[in-house]
PDB file of C-alpha atoms and ligand atoms in Angstrom:
ATOM      1  CA  MET A  16     -64.166 -15.171 -48.621  1.00 96.00           C
ATOM      2  CA  LEU A  17     -63.761 -11.753 -47.001  1.00 98.00           C
ATOM      3  CA  GLU A  18     -63.797  -8.244 -48.388  1.00 98.00           C
ATOM      4  CA  LEU A  19     -63.548  -4.916 -46.571  1.00 98.00           C
ATOM      5  CA  LYS A  20     -64.472  -1.847 -48.589  1.00 97.00           C
ATOM      6  CA  ASN A  21     -63.380   1.541 -47.286  1.00 97.00           C
ATOM      7  CA  ILE A  22     -64.038   0.664 -43.633  1.00 97.00           C
ATOM      8  CA  GLN A  23     -64.048   3.427 -41.046  1.00 97.00           C
ATOM      9  CA  THR A  24     -64.341   2.664 -37.328  1.00 97.00           C
ATOM     10  CA  ARG A  25     -64.486   5.099 -34.441  1.00 96.00           C
ATOM     11  CA  TYR A  26     -64.116   4.930 -30.670  1.00 95.00           C
ATOM     12  CA  GLY A  27     -66.086   8.079 -29.846  1.00 92.00           C
ATOM     13  CA  LYS A  28     -64.020  10.961 -31.218  1.00 91.00           C
ATOM     14  CA  ILE A  29     -61.054   8.760 -32.117  1.00 93.00           C
ATOM     15  CA  GLN A  30     -61.138   7.517 -35.674  1.00 95.00           C
ATOM     16  CA  ALA A  31     -59.220   4.233 -35.402  1.00 96.00           C
ATOM     17  CA  LEU A  32     -59.768   3.076 -39.014  1.00 97.00           C
ATOM     18  CA  LYS A  33     -59.701   5.677 -41.769  1.00 97.00           C
ATOM     19  CA  GLY A  34     -60.879   3.770 -44.828  1.00 96.00           C
ATOM     20  CA  ILE A  35     -59.527   0.231 -44.854  1.00 96.00           C
ATOM     21  CA  SER A  36     -59.943  -1.928 -47.963  1.00 98.00           C
ATOM     22  CA  MET A  37     -58.607  -5.458 -47.964  1.00 98.00           C
ATOM     23  CA  HIS A  38     -59.615  -8.976 -48.892  1.00 97.00           C
ATOM     24  CA  ALA A  39     -58.857 -12.618 -48.164  1.00 98.00           C
ATOM     25  CA  ASP A  40     -59.442 -15.377 -50.713  1.00 97.00           C
ATOM     26  CA  PRO A  41     -60.614 -18.843 -49.584  1.00 97.00           C
ATOM     27  CA  GLY A  42     -57.795 -20.755 -47.886  1.00 96.00           C
ATOM     28  CA  GLU A  43     -55.435 -17.779 -47.719  1.00 97.00           C
ATOM     29  CA  ILE A  44     -53.421 -16.671 -44.706  1.00 97.00           C
ATOM     30  CA  ILE A  45     -53.380 -12.873 -44.486  1.00 97.00           C
ATOM     31  CA  CYS A  46     -51.400 -10.927 -41.937  1.00 97.00           C
ATOM     32  CA  LEU A  47     -51.740  -7.381 -40.652  1.00 97.00           C
ATOM     33  CA  ILE A  48     -48.547  -5.833 -39.383  1.00 95.00           C
ATOM     34  CA  GLY A  49     -47.925  -2.395 -37.912  1.00 93.00           C
ATOM     35  CA  ALA A  50     -46.851  -0.552 -34.791  1.00 90.00           C
ATOM     36  CA  ASN A  51     -48.860  -0.450 -31.555  1.00 89.00           C
ATOM     37  CA  GLY A  52     -52.040   1.528 -32.092  1.00 91.00           C
ATOM     38  CA  ALA A  53     -51.967   1.212 -35.899  1.00 94.00           C
ATOM     39  CA  GLY A  54     -55.454  -0.334 -35.842  1.00 95.00           C
ATOM     40  CA  LYS A  55     -54.797  -4.074 -36.358  1.00 96.00           C
ATOM     41  CA  SER A  56     -57.026  -5.219 -33.466  1.00 95.00           C
ATOM     42  CA  THR A  57     -59.737  -2.783 -34.526  1.00 97.00           C
ATOM     43  CA  VAL A  58     -59.834  -4.358 -38.005  1.00 97.00           C
ATOM     44  CA  LEU A  59     -60.465  -7.782 -36.435  1.00 97.00           C
ATOM     45  CA  MET A  60     -63.018  -6.427 -33.926  1.00 96.00           C
ATOM     46  CA  THR A  61     -64.829  -4.641 -36.756  1.00 97.00           C
ATOM     47  CA  ILE A  62     -64.977  -7.778 -38.925  1.00 97.00           C
ATOM     48  CA  CYS A  63     -66.555  -9.781 -36.101  1.00 94.00           C
ATOM     49  CA  GLY A  64     -69.034  -7.027 -35.234  1.00 94.00           C
ATOM     50  CA  ILE A  65     -67.792  -6.199 -31.724  1.00 93.00           C
ATOM     51  CA  THR A  66     -66.685  -2.696 -32.718  1.00 94.00           C
ATOM     52  CA  PRO A  67     -68.990  -1.975 -35.668  1.00 94.00           C
ATOM     53  CA  ALA A  68     -67.882   0.100 -38.645  1.00 96.00           C
ATOM     54  CA  SER A  69     -69.290   3.611 -38.936  1.00 95.00           C
ATOM     55  CA  ARG A  70     -68.750   3.618 -42.717  1.00 96.00           C
ATOM     56  CA  GLY A  71     -67.930   1.143 -45.456  1.00 97.00           C
ATOM     57  CA  ASP A  72     -68.949  -2.458 -46.059  1.00 97.00           C
ATOM     58  CA  ILE A  73     -67.746  -5.899 -45.036  1.00 98.00           C
ATOM     59  CA  PHE A  74     -68.654  -8.911 -47.146  1.00 98.00           C
ATOM     60  CA  PHE A  75     -68.246 -12.507 -45.989  1.00 97.00           C
ATOM     61  CA  LYS A  76     -68.805 -15.081 -48.738  1.00 96.00           C
ATOM     62  CA  GLY A  77     -70.657 -12.388 -50.673  1.00 95.00           C
ATOM     63  CA  LYS A  78     -73.000 -11.502 -47.807  1.00 96.00           C
ATOM     64  CA  ASN A  79     -72.947  -8.012 -46.311  1.00 97.00           C
ATOM     65  CA  VAL A  80     -72.196  -8.545 -42.597  1.00 97.00           C
ATOM     66  CA  THR A  81     -71.289  -4.933 -41.745  1.00 96.00           C
ATOM     67  CA  HIS A  82     -74.138  -4.324 -39.332  1.00 92.00           C
ATOM     68  CA  MET A  83     -74.781  -7.853 -38.093  1.00 94.00           C
ATOM     69  CA  ALA A  84     -74.650  -8.797 -34.408  1.00 94.00           C
ATOM     70  CA  PRO A  85     -71.475 -10.667 -33.342  1.00 92.00           C
ATOM     71  CA  GLU A  86     -73.342 -13.928 -32.556  1.00 89.00           C
ATOM     72  CA  LYS A  87     -74.900 -13.913 -36.026  1.00 93.00           C
ATOM     73  CA  ILE A  88     -71.452 -13.392 -37.549  1.00 94.00           C
ATOM     74  CA  VAL A  89     -70.107 -16.368 -35.549  1.00 91.00           C
ATOM     75  CA  SER A  90     -72.993 -18.495 -36.793  1.00 90.00           C
ATOM     76  CA  LEU A  91     -72.033 -17.654 -40.390  1.00 94.00           C
ATOM     77  CA  GLY A  92     -68.530 -19.077 -39.845  1.00 94.00           C
ATOM     78  CA  ILE A  93     -66.242 -16.352 -38.494  1.00 96.00           C
ATOM     79  CA  SER A  94     -64.436 -16.898 -35.222  1.00 94.00           C
ATOM     80  CA  GLN A  95     -62.001 -14.653 -33.381  1.00 92.00           C
ATOM     81  CA  VAL A  96     -59.186 -15.377 -30.943  1.00 91.00           C
ATOM     82  CA  PRO A  97     -58.863 -12.044 -29.141  1.00 86.00           C
ATOM     83  CA  GLU A  98     -55.647 -10.433 -27.990  1.00 83.00           C
ATOM     84  CA  GLY A  99     -54.746 -11.585 -24.477  1.00 76.00           C
ATOM     85  CA  ARG A 100     -56.515 -14.930 -24.997  1.00 72.00           C
ATOM     86  CA  ARG A 101     -59.557 -14.147 -22.776  1.00 82.00           C
ATOM     87  CA  ILE A 102     -60.290 -17.711 -21.792  1.00 86.00           C
ATOM     88  CA  PHE A 103     -62.616 -18.335 -18.834  1.00 90.00           C
ATOM     89  CA  PRO A 104     -60.126 -18.848 -15.970  1.00 91.00           C
ATOM     90  CA  TYR A 105     -62.518 -20.573 -13.542  1.00 93.00           C
ATOM     91  CA  LEU A 106     -63.947 -22.967 -16.119  1.00 94.00           C
ATOM     92  CA  THR A 107     -62.104 -26.178 -16.938  1.00 95.00           C
ATOM     93  CA  VAL A 108     -60.402 -26.741 -20.278  1.00 96.00           C
ATOM     94  CA  MET A 109     -63.375 -28.896 -21.359  1.00 94.00           C
ATOM     95  CA  GLU A 110     -65.888 -26.244 -20.296  1.00 94.00           C
ATOM     96  CA  ASN A 111     -63.928 -23.568 -22.169  1.00 94.00           C
ATOM     97  CA  LEU A 112     -64.001 -25.750 -25.293  1.00 95.00           C
ATOM     98  CA  ASP A 113     -67.752 -26.339 -24.851  1.00 91.00           C
ATOM     99  CA  MET A 114     -68.226 -22.552 -24.991  1.00 89.00           C
ATOM    100  CA  GLY A 115     -66.985 -22.667 -28.580  1.00 84.00           C
ATOM    101  CA  THR A 116     -69.836 -24.989 -29.557  1.00 86.00           C
ATOM    102  CA  PHE A 117     -72.740 -23.019 -28.078  1.00 80.00           C
ATOM    103  CA  LEU A 118     -74.338 -22.380 -31.479  1.00 79.00           C
ATOM    104  CA  ARG A 119     -73.942 -25.981 -32.696  1.00 78.00           C
ATOM    105  CA  LYS A 120     -76.214 -28.982 -32.490  1.00 81.00           C
ATOM    106  CA  ASP A 121     -74.239 -31.525 -34.570  1.00 84.00           C
ATOM    107  CA  THR A 122     -73.115 -33.655 -31.626  1.00 85.00           C
ATOM    108  CA  LYS A 123     -71.172 -36.240 -33.663  1.00 88.00           C
ATOM    109  CA  GLN A 124     -69.136 -33.629 -35.506  1.00 88.00           C
ATOM    110  CA  ILE A 125     -68.503 -31.773 -32.223  1.00 91.00           C
ATOM    111  CA  LYS A 126     -66.941 -34.979 -30.833  1.00 91.00           C
ATOM    112  CA  LYS A 127     -64.749 -35.258 -33.952  1.00 92.00           C
ATOM    113  CA  ASP A 128     -63.689 -31.626 -33.639  1.00 92.00           C
ATOM    114  CA  LEU A 129     -62.817 -32.190 -29.989  1.00 93.00           C
ATOM    115  CA  ASP A 130     -60.610 -35.139 -30.996  1.00 93.00           C
ATOM    116  CA  TYR A 131     -59.040 -32.873 -33.618  1.00 92.00           C
ATOM    117  CA  VAL A 132     -58.099 -30.103 -31.145  1.00 93.00           C
ATOM    118  CA  PHE A 133     -56.688 -32.714 -28.756  1.00 95.00           C
ATOM    119  CA  HIS A 134     -54.674 -34.081 -31.692  1.00 92.00           C
ATOM    120  CA  LEU A 135     -53.377 -30.558 -32.423  1.00 92.00           C
ATOM    121  CA  PHE A 136     -52.664 -29.797 -28.756  1.00 93.00           C
ATOM    122  CA  PRO A 137     -52.221 -33.077 -26.786  1.00 94.00           C
ATOM    123  CA  ILE A 138     -51.372 -31.071 -23.652  1.00 94.00           C
ATOM    124  CA  LEU A 139     -54.979 -29.815 -23.541  1.00 95.00           C
ATOM    125  CA  ALA A 140     -56.259 -33.398 -23.438  1.00 95.00           C
ATOM    126  CA  GLN A 141     -54.001 -34.052 -20.444  1.00 95.00           C
ATOM    127  CA  ARG A 142     -55.276 -30.915 -18.738  1.00 95.00           C
ATOM    128  CA  ARG A 143     -58.938 -31.214 -19.744  1.00 94.00           C
ATOM    129  CA  HIS A 144     -60.270 -31.130 -16.152  1.00 96.00           C
ATOM    130  CA  GLN A 145     -57.993 -28.300 -15.009  1.00 94.00           C
ATOM    131  CA  PRO A 146     -59.301 -24.715 -14.672  1.00 95.00           C
ATOM    132  CA  GLY A 147     -58.192 -22.618 -17.651  1.00 94.00           C
ATOM    133  CA  GLY A 148     -56.591 -20.041 -15.357  1.00 93.00           C
ATOM    134  CA  THR A 149     -54.057 -22.601 -14.099  1.00 94.00           C
ATOM    135  CA  LEU A 150     -52.589 -23.153 -17.591  1.00 94.00           C
ATOM    136  CA  SER A 151     -49.363 -21.492 -18.755  1.00 91.00           C
ATOM    137  CA  GLY A 152     -49.603 -18.537 -21.164  1.00 90.00           C
ATOM    138  CA  GLY A 153     -48.795 -20.764 -24.143  1.00 90.00           C
ATOM    139  CA  GLU A 154     -51.354 -23.368 -23.094  1.00 92.00           C
ATOM    140  CA  GLN A 155     -53.984 -20.640 -22.652  1.00 93.00           C
ATOM    141  CA  GLN A 156     -53.266 -19.477 -26.218  1.00 91.00           C
ATOM    142  CA  MET A 157     -53.671 -23.098 -27.399  1.00 92.00           C
ATOM    143  CA  LEU A 158     -56.991 -23.248 -25.519  1.00 95.00           C
ATOM    144  CA  ALA A 159     -58.195 -19.957 -27.018  1.00 94.00           C
ATOM    145  CA  ILE A 160     -57.365 -21.181 -30.544  1.00 94.00           C
ATOM    146  CA  SER A 161     -59.024 -24.535 -29.824  1.00 94.00           C
ATOM    147  CA  ARG A 162     -62.154 -22.863 -28.496  1.00 93.00           C
ATOM    148  CA  ALA A 163     -62.371 -20.863 -31.723  1.00 92.00           C
ATOM    149  CA  ILE A 164     -61.906 -24.029 -33.816  1.00 92.00           C
ATOM    150  CA  MET A 165     -64.755 -25.688 -31.901  1.00 93.00           C
ATOM    151  CA  SER A 166     -67.152 -23.292 -33.631  1.00 89.00           C
ATOM    152  CA  ARG A 167     -65.959 -24.728 -37.017  1.00 89.00           C
ATOM    153  CA  PRO A 168     -64.987 -21.393 -38.558  1.00 93.00           C
ATOM    154  CA  GLU A 169     -64.302 -20.935 -42.240  1.00 96.00           C
ATOM    155  CA  LEU A 170     -62.583 -17.677 -41.339  1.00 97.00           C
ATOM    156  CA  LEU A 171     -60.375 -17.524 -38.254  1.00 97.00           C
ATOM    157  CA  LEU A 172     -59.250 -14.138 -36.902  1.00 97.00           C
ATOM    158  CA  LEU A 173     -56.174 -14.299 -34.686  1.00 96.00           C
ATOM    159  CA  ASP A 174     -55.080 -11.262 -32.690  1.00 94.00           C
ATOM    160  CA  GLU A 175     -51.434 -11.279 -31.571  1.00 92.00           C
ATOM    161  CA  PRO A 176     -51.199 -15.041 -30.967  1.00 90.00           C
ATOM    162  CA  SER A 177     -47.576 -14.770 -29.806  1.00 87.00           C
ATOM    163  CA  LEU A 178     -48.050 -11.935 -27.319  1.00 86.00           C
ATOM    164  CA  GLY A 179     -45.944 -12.578 -24.203  1.00 83.00           C
ATOM    165  CA  LEU A 180     -44.915 -16.078 -25.260  1.00 86.00           C
ATOM    166  CA  ALA A 181     -41.400 -17.566 -25.325  1.00 86.00           C
ATOM    167  CA  PRO A 182     -39.874 -17.908 -28.840  1.00 88.00           C
ATOM    168  CA  MET A 183     -40.120 -21.710 -28.812  1.00 88.00           C
ATOM    169  CA  ILE A 184     -43.826 -21.666 -27.888  1.00 89.00           C
ATOM    170  CA  THR A 185     -44.449 -18.927 -30.465  1.00 90.00           C
ATOM    171  CA  ARG A 186     -42.942 -21.098 -33.216  1.00 90.00           C
ATOM    172  CA  GLN A 187     -45.056 -24.046 -32.059  1.00 90.00           C
ATOM    173  CA  ILE A 188     -48.237 -21.917 -32.191  1.00 91.00           C
ATOM    174  CA  PHE A 189     -47.357 -20.596 -35.675  1.00 93.00           C
ATOM    175  CA  ASP A 190     -46.707 -24.163 -36.918  1.00 93.00           C
ATOM    176  CA  ILE A 191     -50.163 -25.180 -35.665  1.00 91.00           C
ATOM    177  CA  ILE A 192     -51.783 -22.157 -37.341  1.00 94.00           C
ATOM    178  CA  ARG A 193     -50.250 -23.325 -40.643  1.00 95.00           C
ATOM    179  CA  LYS A 194     -51.489 -26.861 -39.960  1.00 93.00           C
ATOM    180  CA  ILE A 195     -55.063 -25.670 -39.265  1.00 93.00           C
ATOM    181  CA  ASN A 196     -54.974 -23.702 -42.522  1.00 96.00           C
ATOM    182  CA  GLN A 197     -53.603 -26.602 -44.573  1.00 95.00           C
ATOM    183  CA  GLU A 198     -55.703 -29.396 -43.079  1.00 92.00           C
ATOM    184  CA  ASN A 199     -59.050 -27.570 -43.107  1.00 90.00           C
ATOM    185  CA  ARG A 200     -58.514 -24.855 -45.733  1.00 93.00           C
ATOM    186  CA  THR A 201     -59.504 -22.385 -43.010  1.00 95.00           C
ATOM    187  CA  THR A 202     -58.935 -18.812 -44.169  1.00 97.00           C
ATOM    188  CA  ILE A 203     -56.877 -16.950 -41.584  1.00 97.00           C
ATOM    189  CA  VAL A 204     -56.412 -13.266 -40.820  1.00 98.00           C
ATOM    190  CA  LEU A 205     -53.616 -12.740 -38.357  1.00 96.00           C
ATOM    191  CA  ALA A 206     -52.714  -9.483 -36.587  1.00 96.00           C
ATOM    192  CA  ALA A 207     -49.143  -9.736 -35.418  1.00 91.00           C
ATOM    193  CA  GLN A 208     -46.416  -7.823 -33.678  1.00 80.00           C
ATOM    194  CA  ASN A 209     -43.961 -10.520 -34.688  1.00 81.00           C
ATOM    195  CA  ALA A 210     -43.821  -9.343 -38.298  1.00 90.00           C
ATOM    196  CA  ASN A 211     -41.003 -11.695 -39.215  1.00 91.00           C
ATOM    197  CA  LEU A 212     -42.851 -14.911 -38.346  1.00 91.00           C
ATOM    198  CA  ALA A 213     -46.194 -13.580 -39.557  1.00 93.00           C
ATOM    199  CA  LEU A 214     -44.855 -12.621 -42.995  1.00 95.00           C
ATOM    200  CA  LYS A 215     -43.131 -16.004 -43.335  1.00 95.00           C
ATOM    201  CA  LEU A 216     -46.444 -17.722 -42.592  1.00 95.00           C
ATOM    202  CA  ALA A 217     -48.762 -15.471 -44.609  1.00 96.00           C
ATOM    203  CA  ASP A 218     -49.587 -15.651 -48.308  1.00 97.00           C
ATOM    204  CA  ARG A 219     -50.135 -11.890 -48.277  1.00 97.00           C
ATOM    205  CA  GLY A 220     -49.703  -9.065 -45.819  1.00 97.00           C
ATOM    206  CA  TYR A 221     -51.050  -5.575 -45.190  1.00 97.00           C
ATOM    207  CA  VAL A 222     -48.909  -2.945 -43.472  1.00 96.00           C
ATOM    208  CA  MET A 223     -50.959  -0.582 -41.281  1.00 96.00           C
ATOM    209  CA  GLU A 224     -50.086   2.901 -40.020  1.00 94.00           C
ATOM    210  CA  THR A 225     -52.449   5.070 -37.947  1.00 94.00           C
ATOM    211  CA  GLY A 226     -55.673   3.548 -39.234  1.00 96.00           C
ATOM    212  CA  THR A 227     -54.707   3.179 -42.897  1.00 97.00           C
ATOM    213  CA  ILE A 228     -53.080   0.538 -45.086  1.00 97.00           C
ATOM    214  CA  THR A 229     -49.814   1.869 -46.451  1.00 95.00           C
ATOM    215  CA  LEU A 230     -48.494  -1.184 -48.253  1.00 95.00           C
ATOM    216  CA  THR A 231     -49.685  -4.604 -49.363  1.00 97.00           C
ATOM    217  CA  ASP A 232     -47.901  -7.456 -51.104  1.00 96.00           C
ATOM    218  CA  THR A 233     -47.088 -11.139 -50.758  1.00 97.00           C
ATOM    219  CA  GLY A 234     -45.503 -12.160 -47.459  1.00 96.00           C
ATOM    220  CA  LYS A 235     -42.312 -12.980 -49.354  1.00 95.00           C
ATOM    221  CA  HIS A 236     -42.070  -9.562 -51.032  1.00 96.00           C
ATOM    222  CA  LEU A 237     -42.854  -7.693 -47.805  1.00 96.00           C
ATOM    223  CA  LEU A 238     -40.079  -9.616 -46.025  1.00 94.00           C
ATOM    224  CA  ALA A 239     -37.667  -8.363 -48.692  1.00 93.00           C
ATOM    225  CA  ASN A 240     -39.036  -4.787 -48.735  1.00 92.00           C
ATOM    226  CA  GLU A 241     -36.432  -2.297 -47.429  1.00 90.00           C
ATOM    227  CA  ALA A 242     -38.998  -0.050 -45.661  1.00 89.00           C
ATOM    228  CA  VAL A 243     -40.588  -3.066 -43.946  1.00 90.00           C
ATOM    229  CA  LYS A 244     -37.172  -4.408 -42.964  1.00 90.00           C
ATOM    230  CA  THR A 245     -36.231  -1.122 -41.317  1.00 88.00           C
ATOM    231  CA  ALA A 246     -39.548  -0.353 -39.616  1.00 86.00           C
ATOM    232  CA  TYR A 247     -40.812  -3.778 -38.574  1.00 82.00           C
ATOM    233  CA  LEU A 248     -38.074  -6.380 -38.844  1.00 81.00           C
ATOM    234  CA  GLY A 249     -35.293  -4.458 -37.112  1.00 75.00           C
ATOM    235  CA  ILE A 250     -32.854  -5.208 -39.946  1.00 65.00           C
TER     236      ILE A 250
HETATM  237  P1  LIG B  10     -51.763  -3.092 -30.522  1.00 53.58           P
HETATM  238  O1  LIG B  10     -50.735  -3.875 -31.260  1.00 53.58           O
HETATM  239  O2  LIG B  10     -51.192  -2.239 -29.437  1.00 53.58           O
HETATM  240  O3  LIG B  10     -52.963  -3.893 -30.086  1.00 53.58           O
HETATM  241  P2  LIG B  10     -53.291  -2.197 -32.793  1.00 53.58           P
HETATM  242  O4  LIG B  10     -52.557  -1.985 -34.068  1.00 53.58           O
HETATM  243  O5  LIG B  10     -54.039  -3.465 -32.653  1.00 53.58           O
HETATM  244  O6  LIG B  10     -52.306  -2.007 -31.585  1.00 53.58           O
HETATM  245  P3  LIG B  10     -55.735  -0.895 -32.022  1.00 53.58           P
HETATM  246  O7  LIG B  10     -55.762  -1.573 -30.685  1.00 53.58           O
HETATM  247  O8  LIG B  10     -56.692  -1.340 -33.050  1.00 53.58           O
HETATM  248  O9  LIG B  10     -54.258  -0.959 -32.639  1.00 53.58           O
HETATM  249  O10 LIG B  10     -55.907   0.677 -31.775  1.00 53.58           O
HETATM  250  C1  LIG B  10     -56.129   1.616 -32.830  1.00 53.58           C
HETATM  251  C2  LIG B  10     -56.414   2.992 -32.220  1.00 53.58           C
HETATM  252  O11 LIG B  10     -57.665   2.978 -31.549  1.00 53.58           O
HETATM  253  C3  LIG B  10     -55.378   3.455 -31.209  1.00 53.58           C
HETATM  254  O12 LIG B  10     -55.241   4.852 -31.337  1.00 53.58           O
HETATM  255  C4  LIG B  10     -56.020   3.104 -29.885  1.00 53.58           C
HETATM  256  O13 LIG B  10     -55.562   3.959 -28.863  1.00 53.58           O
HETATM  257  C5  LIG B  10     -57.490   3.328 -30.179  1.00 53.58           C
HETATM  258  N1  LIG B  10     -58.350   2.437 -29.370  1.00 53.58           N
HETATM  259  C6  LIG B  10     -58.329   1.088 -29.360  1.00 53.58           C
HETATM  260  N2  LIG B  10     -59.275   0.585 -28.532  1.00 53.58           N
HETATM  261  C7  LIG B  10     -59.916   1.674 -28.013  1.00 53.58           C
HETATM  262  C8  LIG B  10     -60.999   1.852 -27.078  1.00 53.58           C
HETATM  263  N3  LIG B  10     -61.628   0.790 -26.536  1.00 53.58           N
HETATM  264  N4  LIG B  10     -61.377   3.110 -26.776  1.00 53.58           N
HETATM  265  C9  LIG B  10     -60.758   4.189 -27.343  1.00 53.58           C
HETATM  266  N5  LIG B  10     -59.734   4.099 -28.215  1.00 53.58           N
HETATM  267  C10 LIG B  10     -59.318   2.867 -28.558  1.00 53.58           C
END
């Protein structure tokens, strides 16, 4: 589904990614864990074309998407939920969801997908006419995920979905991520500070340090890894 080959990404003089190679098979949940500044967000931004790679190649379903414009990448089936949610605060919940469909013309399926996100997050149906900015942090995260789903992605990129959320809401969001993956076979790449929950959810994980991948294994093995326990799980 997704393959990164030796990806390098720069912000001016800062080399944020120093040769990242990773992959995600269809229907897998992959997580990226690592300290602040390790480069997790940059990996996601590079995949979706917002911060293009300076070297290396990215393949999505066998197609080289490395130098494609972000809107083209969305149209191929990749959608990102950025860190900090970035919903449109003055637009209503419905209008925010409509934004996710801007490249689609299949009206009937759009209606079905809308029913689906309201089934996943009934609170959004109740609040559909409310401006996005009036929602709680957890509800805004639900809206950001729903907006991404409205573009019918085959690959969903989630950046820090639990940032600033209470533990109970975080668990709820992670349960829904699993549900989206299981019900639609959506491939998911998740960048997470909450390594414990992310590794429990993920089939496989990549540990990042200063722009490189230092370790990769199944979520289960990484949870049991002594170095991971000490550095990222606080055990
Ligand atoms: P966090 O968990 O804090 O979001 P991260 O692992 O996602 O961290 P990135 O945000 O990808 O890490 O940052 C990787 C490196 O790139 C860091 O050194 C960061 O300071 C730098 N960086 C990120 N965004 C920019 C930017 N817009 N301009 C310049 N440097 C940046």
